[in-house]
Amino acid sequence: MGGKRKSVSHQREAPGASNGKVEKVTVARVARMKAKQTRITMLTAYDYTTARIVDGAGVDTILVGDSLGMVMLGYENTLPVTMDEMVHHTRAVTRAVKRAMVIADMPFMSYQASLPEALANAGRLIKEGRAEAIKLEGGAAVVDQVRAISAAGIPVMAHLGLTPQAIHQMSGYRVQGKSEDAAREMLAEALALEAAGAFSIVLECIPHTLARDITARLRIPTIGIGAGPDCDGQVLVLQDMLGLYQEIAPRHVKRYANLHEAATKAIGEFNEEVRSGAFPTMDQSFTMDAALAQRLHEEFVSE
Ligand code: KIV
């Protein structure tokens, strides 16, 4: 299983542009960040406007997650998401992003059935979506896919722990890796995914001590969500952390804003102002030559 590595304390500096130019975040840069113990940030984005905001705010990596099925498309879970939907949203995000590395999720059943299908679908996210890497869920069952996709030149982010595409097999969204057997299996799977070529692994909803130890044993960076503070980076769903999607409130989410409330207030004001006639005013209106306007008015409505 390879040599044990010591736990390390992470630095707080943010990677920035040293010479005023935008330095694209790459696989090599993400690897250097782990080596230098600089924490990696990741947020989801699914459309042009929010991707501009996330990239402009300096987030290192952007995940076009299949969580878009729930927060953008209103599905009950991520299972119905299609390749066409992923490509569509990934294209919108990559049109916006200048600095962050864009990683696109492979949706349920786009990689499990066969290696040729997995390769073709990963290729679509790169060729059509213009993503720079793909993410897929699972451990031992997807090691061959990770090896084949990486060998084709496509960086692969793996995903262990709570893997939402296995919701039915897990009997719901539950913390994973709590028993000794499950913890040992997860470490073994993480090492196997690293050996197969994954450049990074998401660890979702596992005990923070297990995430700390897996992080210490891997050369590649771990990105945690509900996996405690000792991962090499952290990811949240944008709509969760901005308080836009409030249908579920998982314990691991920290809400940094309440945009649902702010948006509801703004929309309420719009409703009131339109109904009262306070909006629009002349400030939001356009003019034409006054004499022409008068002549047309007489002809159109005054006769
Ligand atoms: O789809 C998604 O947004 C994800 C993250 C929660 C890691 O997989």
Tab-separated table of C-alpha atoms and ligand atoms in Angstrom:
chain	number	residue	atom	x	y	z
A	1	MET	CA	0.000	0.000	0.000
A	2	GLY	CA	2.977	2.348	-0.217
A	3	GLY	CA	4.749	4.244	2.519
A	4	LYS	CA	2.952	6.220	5.185
A	5	ARG	CA	3.187	9.988	4.984
A	6	LYS	CA	2.933	12.393	7.866
A	7	SER	CA	-0.074	14.680	8.297
A	8	VAL	CA	0.829	18.235	7.313
A	9	SER	CA	-0.542	21.609	8.276
A	10	HIS	CA	-1.699	23.664	5.306
A	11	GLN	CA	-0.623	27.183	4.393
A	12	ARG	CA	-3.171	29.930	3.929
A	13	GLU	CA	-1.730	31.880	1.026
A	14	ALA	CA	-3.835	32.098	-2.130
A	15	PRO	CA	-2.204	31.372	-5.490
A	16	GLY	CA	-2.389	34.521	-7.569
A	17	ALA	CA	-1.159	36.085	-10.748
A	18	SER	CA	2.412	37.156	-10.139
A	19	ASN	CA	2.804	39.492	-13.150
A	20	GLY	CA	-0.700	40.835	-13.732
A	21	LYS	CA	-1.441	38.079	-16.292
A	22	VAL	CA	-4.077	35.469	-15.558
A	23	GLU	CA	-2.297	32.216	-14.765
A	24	LYS	CA	-4.534	29.311	-15.692
A	25	VAL	CA	-4.952	26.657	-13.018
A	26	THR	CA	-3.702	23.361	-14.418
A	27	VAL	CA	-3.242	19.788	-13.212
A	28	ALA	CA	0.433	20.578	-12.561
A	29	ARG	CA	-0.494	23.634	-10.552
A	30	VAL	CA	-2.975	21.713	-8.444
A	31	ALA	CA	-0.267	19.115	-7.761
A	32	ARG	CA	2.144	21.899	-6.746
A	33	MET	CA	-0.480	23.299	-4.402
A	34	LYS	CA	-0.608	19.960	-2.572
A	35	ALA	CA	3.193	19.838	-2.439
A	36	LYS	CA	3.313	23.371	-1.028
A	37	GLN	CA	0.358	22.688	1.283
A	38	THR	CA	-1.647	25.520	-0.236
A	39	ARG	CA	-5.319	24.737	0.100
A	40	ILE	CA	-7.316	24.339	-3.113
A	41	THR	CA	-10.764	25.921	-3.494
A	42	MET	CA	-13.520	24.444	-5.631
A	43	LEU	CA	-17.120	25.549	-6.177
A	44	THR	CA	-19.723	24.331	-8.606
A	45	ALA	CA	-21.052	26.492	-11.445
A	46	TYR	CA	-23.464	25.527	-14.178
A	47	ASP	CA	-23.983	28.668	-16.274
A	48	TYR	CA	-22.104	31.601	-17.791
A	49	THR	CA	-23.113	34.294	-15.302
A	50	THR	CA	-22.283	32.425	-12.108
A	51	ALA	CA	-19.109	30.951	-13.636
A	52	ARG	CA	-17.924	34.539	-14.303
A	53	ILE	CA	-18.540	35.417	-10.663
A	54	VAL	CA	-16.841	32.298	-9.283
A	55	ASP	CA	-13.830	32.642	-11.592
A	56	GLY	CA	-13.576	36.372	-11.000
A	57	ALA	CA	-13.558	35.774	-7.238
A	58	GLY	CA	-10.421	33.648	-7.643
A	59	VAL	CA	-11.729	30.141	-6.967
A	60	ASP	CA	-9.092	27.648	-8.172
A	61	THR	CA	-11.261	24.943	-9.696
A	62	ILE	CA	-14.855	24.952	-10.929
A	63	LEU	CA	-16.910	21.774	-10.970
A	64	VAL	CA	-19.783	21.501	-13.399
A	65	GLY	CA	-21.327	18.941	-11.083
A	66	ASP	CA	-24.174	16.616	-11.916
A	67	SER	CA	-25.756	18.285	-8.870
A	68	LEU	CA	-27.069	20.605	-11.604
A	69	GLY	CA	-29.799	17.999	-11.981
A	70	MET	CA	-31.183	19.068	-8.628
A	71	VAL	CA	-30.284	22.752	-8.291
A	72	MET	CA	-30.727	23.806	-11.939
A	73	LEU	CA	-33.151	21.292	-13.420
A	74	GLY	CA	-35.308	20.376	-10.417
A	75	TYR	CA	-34.781	16.607	-10.544
A	76	GLU	CA	-35.216	14.707	-7.266
A	77	ASN	CA	-31.608	13.415	-7.424
A	78	THR	CA	-28.692	13.317	-9.881
A	79	LEU	CA	-29.654	10.061	-11.594
A	80	PRO	CA	-31.688	11.457	-14.523
A	81	VAL	CA	-28.918	13.840	-15.696
A	82	THR	CA	-27.886	13.138	-19.301
A	83	MET	CA	-24.650	13.629	-21.208
A	84	ASP	CA	-26.342	16.256	-23.390
A	85	GLU	CA	-27.310	18.243	-20.285
A	86	MET	CA	-23.758	18.026	-18.931
A	87	VAL	CA	-22.248	19.139	-22.242
A	88	HIS	CA	-24.736	22.028	-22.527
A	89	HIS	CA	-23.942	23.401	-19.052
A	90	THR	CA	-20.197	22.740	-19.336
A	91	ARG	CA	-20.038	24.793	-22.550
A	92	ALA	CA	-21.735	27.715	-20.820
A	93	VAL	CA	-19.238	27.585	-17.950
A	94	THR	CA	-16.124	27.228	-20.086
A	95	ARG	CA	-17.195	30.227	-22.191
A	96	ALA	CA	-16.958	32.288	-19.002
A	97	VAL	CA	-13.856	31.032	-17.242
A	98	LYS	CA	-10.375	32.498	-17.653
A	99	ARG	CA	-8.361	31.261	-14.672
A	100	ALA	CA	-9.985	28.334	-12.871
A	101	MET	CA	-9.609	24.754	-14.012
A	102	VAL	CA	-13.013	23.488	-15.197
A	103	ILE	CA	-13.905	19.907	-14.291
A	104	ALA	CA	-17.096	18.328	-15.666
A	105	ASP	CA	-18.964	15.505	-13.963
A	106	MET	CA	-19.722	12.316	-15.861
A	107	PRO	CA	-23.427	11.605	-15.237
A	108	PHE	CA	-24.905	8.321	-14.040
A	109	MET	CA	-24.432	5.448	-16.531
A	110	SER	CA	-22.202	7.464	-18.848
A	111	TYR	CA	-19.095	5.492	-17.745
A	112	GLN	CA	-20.183	2.357	-15.861
A	113	ALA	CA	-21.322	0.129	-18.730
A	114	SER	CA	-18.124	-0.154	-20.786
A	115	LEU	CA	-14.701	1.388	-21.289
A	116	PRO	CA	-15.443	2.538	-24.875
A	117	GLU	CA	-18.566	4.354	-23.665
A	118	ALA	CA	-16.674	5.888	-20.752
A	119	LEU	CA	-13.934	7.104	-23.125
A	120	ALA	CA	-16.377	8.479	-25.683
A	121	ASN	CA	-18.381	10.345	-23.056
A	122	ALA	CA	-15.308	11.737	-21.295
A	123	GLY	CA	-14.151	12.879	-24.727
A	124	ARG	CA	-17.437	14.714	-25.332
A	125	LEU	CA	-17.015	16.740	-22.136
A	126	ILE	CA	-13.556	17.816	-23.320
A	127	LYS	CA	-14.242	18.281	-27.066
A	128	GLU	CA	-17.776	19.700	-26.924
A	129	GLY	CA	-17.901	21.033	-23.376
A	130	ARG	CA	-14.301	22.360	-23.449
A	131	ALA	CA	-13.714	21.101	-19.908
A	132	GLU	CA	-10.138	20.507	-18.805
A	133	ALA	CA	-10.850	17.427	-16.688
A	134	ILE	CA	-13.677	15.056	-15.822
A	135	LYS	CA	-14.927	13.658	-12.534
A	136	LEU	CA	-16.536	10.291	-11.951
A	137	GLU	CA	-17.816	8.536	-8.846
A	138	GLY	CA	-16.779	5.224	-7.347
A	139	GLY	CA	-13.889	3.089	-6.127
A	140	ALA	CA	-12.697	-0.332	-7.267
A	141	ALA	CA	-15.510	-0.576	-9.831
A	142	VAL	CA	-14.193	2.402	-11.843
A	143	VAL	CA	-10.427	1.951	-11.565
A	144	ASP	CA	-10.268	0.632	-15.159
A	145	GLN	CA	-12.237	3.643	-16.402
A	146	VAL	CA	-9.888	6.021	-14.572
A	147	ARG	CA	-6.876	4.281	-16.102
A	148	ALA	CA	-8.296	4.313	-19.634
A	149	ILE	CA	-9.518	7.927	-19.545
A	150	SER	CA	-6.248	9.176	-18.004
A	151	ALA	CA	-4.268	7.205	-20.596
A	152	ALA	CA	-6.273	8.997	-23.290
A	153	GLY	CA	-4.885	12.291	-21.961
A	154	ILE	CA	-7.927	13.399	-20.009
A	155	PRO	CA	-7.286	14.322	-16.361
A	156	VAL	CA	-9.625	12.428	-14.027
A	157	MET	CA	-10.890	13.525	-10.625
A	158	ALA	CA	-12.216	10.567	-8.627
A	159	HIS	CA	-14.949	10.713	-5.970
A	160	LEU	CA	-15.192	8.455	-2.897
A	161	GLY	CA	-17.373	8.306	0.208
A	162	LEU	CA	-20.941	9.459	-0.277
A	163	THR	CA	-21.354	9.064	-4.015
A	164	PRO	CA	-24.807	10.488	-4.849
A	165	GLN	CA	-25.169	8.386	-8.014
A	166	ALA	CA	-25.275	5.311	-5.693
A	167	ILE	CA	-28.120	6.764	-3.599
A	168	HIS	CA	-30.272	3.645	-3.933
A	169	GLN	CA	-27.435	1.274	-3.099
A	170	MET	CA	-26.496	3.414	-0.060
A	171	SER	CA	-30.189	3.602	1.005
A	172	GLY	CA	-30.030	7.393	1.072
A	173	TYR	CA	-27.443	10.087	1.619
A	174	ARG	CA	-25.420	8.660	4.541
A	175	VAL	CA	-21.960	9.306	5.959
A	176	GLN	CA	-19.626	6.591	4.612
A	177	GLY	CA	-16.470	4.895	5.940
A	178	LYS	CA	-17.420	4.731	9.603
A	179	SER	CA	-16.638	1.042	10.216
A	180	GLU	CA	-13.104	-0.375	10.260
A	181	ASP	CA	-13.743	-2.452	7.129
A	182	ALA	CA	-15.258	0.465	5.243
A	183	ALA	CA	-12.408	2.787	6.258
A	184	ARG	CA	-9.745	0.256	5.176
A	185	GLU	CA	-11.567	-0.327	1.886
A	186	MET	CA	-11.783	3.408	1.201
A	187	LEU	CA	-8.049	3.927	1.746
A	188	ALA	CA	-7.295	0.965	-0.540
A	189	GLU	CA	-9.616	2.383	-3.203
A	190	ALA	CA	-8.085	5.845	-2.931
A	191	LEU	CA	-4.604	4.387	-3.448
A	192	ALA	CA	-5.859	2.296	-6.394
A	193	LEU	CA	-7.462	5.368	-8.023
A	194	GLU	CA	-4.221	7.317	-7.560
A	195	ALA	CA	-2.232	4.438	-9.099
A	196	ALA	CA	-4.693	4.343	-12.022
A	197	GLY	CA	-3.886	7.981	-12.819
A	198	ALA	CA	-6.481	10.127	-11.016
A	199	PHE	CA	-5.056	13.618	-10.459
A	200	SER	CA	-7.288	14.345	-7.444
A	201	ILE	CA	-10.043	12.746	-5.360
A	202	VAL	CA	-13.215	14.241	-3.882
A	203	LEU	CA	-13.976	12.820	-0.433
A	204	GLU	CA	-17.632	13.351	0.400
A	205	CYS	CA	-19.225	12.918	3.826
A	206	ILE	CA	-16.722	10.676	5.590
A	207	PRO	CA	-15.305	10.983	9.119
A	208	HIS	CA	-12.790	13.826	9.269
A	209	THR	CA	-10.124	11.560	10.784
A	210	LEU	CA	-10.382	9.139	7.850
A	211	ALA	CA	-10.207	12.045	5.369
A	212	ARG	CA	-7.115	13.351	7.191
A	213	ASP	CA	-5.402	9.952	6.983
A	214	ILE	CA	-6.309	9.325	3.323
A	215	THR	CA	-5.046	12.835	2.512
A	216	ALA	CA	-1.757	12.081	4.273
A	217	ARG	CA	-1.292	8.809	2.379
A	218	LEU	CA	-1.971	10.174	-1.125
A	219	ARG	CA	0.400	12.099	-3.358
A	220	ILE	CA	-2.564	13.594	-5.220
A	221	PRO	CA	-4.776	16.248	-3.586
A	222	THR	CA	-8.042	15.427	-1.851
A	223	ILE	CA	-10.968	17.841	-2.078
A	224	GLY	CA	-13.361	17.476	0.822
A	225	ILE	CA	-17.077	18.080	1.193
A	226	GLY	CA	-18.320	17.051	4.608
A	227	ALA	CA	-14.895	15.491	5.186
A	228	GLY	CA	-13.400	17.855	7.746
A	229	PRO	CA	-10.652	20.470	7.638
A	230	ASP	CA	-7.636	18.298	6.790
A	231	CYS	CA	-8.278	17.683	3.093
A	232	ASP	CA	-6.066	19.497	0.583
A	233	GLY	CA	-9.052	21.517	-0.643
A	234	GLN	CA	-12.752	22.070	-0.116
A	235	VAL	CA	-15.769	22.095	-2.438
A	236	LEU	CA	-19.324	23.302	-1.960
A	237	VAL	CA	-22.309	23.532	-4.267
A	238	LEU	CA	-22.624	27.237	-5.164
A	239	GLN	CA	-26.394	27.355	-4.720
A	240	ASP	CA	-25.994	25.869	-1.213
A	241	MET	CA	-23.280	28.225	-0.001
A	242	LEU	CA	-25.047	31.280	-1.427
A	243	GLY	CA	-28.330	30.239	0.181
A	244	LEU	CA	-30.108	30.065	-3.176
A	245	TYR	CA	-31.168	26.402	-2.940
A	246	GLN	CA	-32.837	25.855	0.408
A	247	GLU	CA	-34.771	22.644	-0.195
A	248	ILE	CA	-32.249	20.643	1.819
A	249	ALA	CA	-29.726	21.927	4.363
A	250	PRO	CA	-27.013	19.291	4.853
A	251	ARG	CA	-24.882	19.627	7.991
A	252	HIS	CA	-21.655	20.027	6.001
A	253	VAL	CA	-22.870	23.106	4.127
A	254	LYS	CA	-21.895	26.526	5.406
A	255	ARG	CA	-24.153	29.261	4.084
A	256	TYR	CA	-22.085	32.362	3.295
A	257	ALA	CA	-25.046	34.436	2.053
A	258	ASN	CA	-28.813	34.296	1.867
A	259	LEU	CA	-29.435	35.135	-1.770
A	260	HIS	CA	-32.824	33.433	-1.675
A	261	GLU	CA	-33.972	36.074	0.788
A	262	ALA	CA	-32.234	38.911	-1.085
A	263	ALA	CA	-33.722	37.788	-4.413
A	264	THR	CA	-37.215	37.363	-2.965
A	265	LYS	CA	-37.028	40.887	-1.515
A	266	ALA	CA	-35.806	42.396	-4.803
A	267	ILE	CA	-38.469	40.578	-6.827
A	268	GLY	CA	-41.135	41.713	-4.366
A	269	GLU	CA	-40.033	45.343	-4.833
A	270	PHE	CA	-40.214	44.918	-8.617
A	271	ASN	CA	-43.747	43.539	-8.306
A	272	GLU	CA	-44.819	46.488	-6.159
A	273	GLU	CA	-43.175	49.126	-8.339
A	274	VAL	CA	-44.621	47.778	-11.591
A	275	ARG	CA	-48.065	47.561	-10.034
A	276	SER	CA	-47.845	51.076	-8.565
A	277	GLY	CA	-46.296	52.604	-11.692
A	278	ALA	CA	-43.057	53.541	-9.866
A	279	PHE	CA	-41.033	51.502	-12.396
A	280	PRO	CA	-39.997	52.304	-15.063
A	281	THR	CA	-39.306	56.051	-14.880
A	282	MET	CA	-37.832	58.255	-17.610
A	283	ASP	CA	-34.392	57.089	-16.334
A	284	GLN	CA	-35.059	53.680	-17.832
A	285	SER	CA	-36.861	54.969	-20.975
A	286	PHE	CA	-35.699	55.992	-24.470
A	287	THR	CA	-36.525	59.105	-26.518
A	288	MET	CA	-36.893	60.090	-30.180
A	289	ASP	CA	-37.106	63.470	-31.908
A	290	ALA	CA	-39.839	65.350	-30.003
A	291	ALA	CA	-41.553	66.850	-33.079
A	292	LEU	CA	-41.666	63.474	-34.800
A	293	ALA	CA	-42.989	61.857	-31.640
A	294	GLN	CA	-45.771	64.461	-31.442
A	295	ARG	CA	-46.732	64.060	-35.127
A	296	LEU	CA	-46.830	60.262	-34.792
A	297	HIS	CA	-48.801	60.497	-31.593
A	298	GLU	CA	-51.450	62.645	-33.258
A	299	GLU	CA	-51.660	60.232	-36.136
A	300	PHE	CA	-51.551	57.001	-34.084
A	301	VAL	CA	-53.751	57.762	-31.099
A	302	SER	CA	-55.283	61.251	-31.073
A	303	GLU	CA	-57.433	61.223	-34.210
B	1	KIV	O1	-22.127	17.134	-8.368
B	1	KIV	C1	-21.525	17.774	-7.499
B	1	KIV	O2	-21.791	18.966	-7.255
B	1	KIV	C2	-20.481	17.087	-6.756
B	1	KIV	C3	-19.853	17.808	-5.603
B	1	KIV	C4	-20.783	17.903	-4.466
B	1	KIV	C5	-18.553	17.226	-5.220
B	1	KIV	O3	-20.157	15.993	-7.051
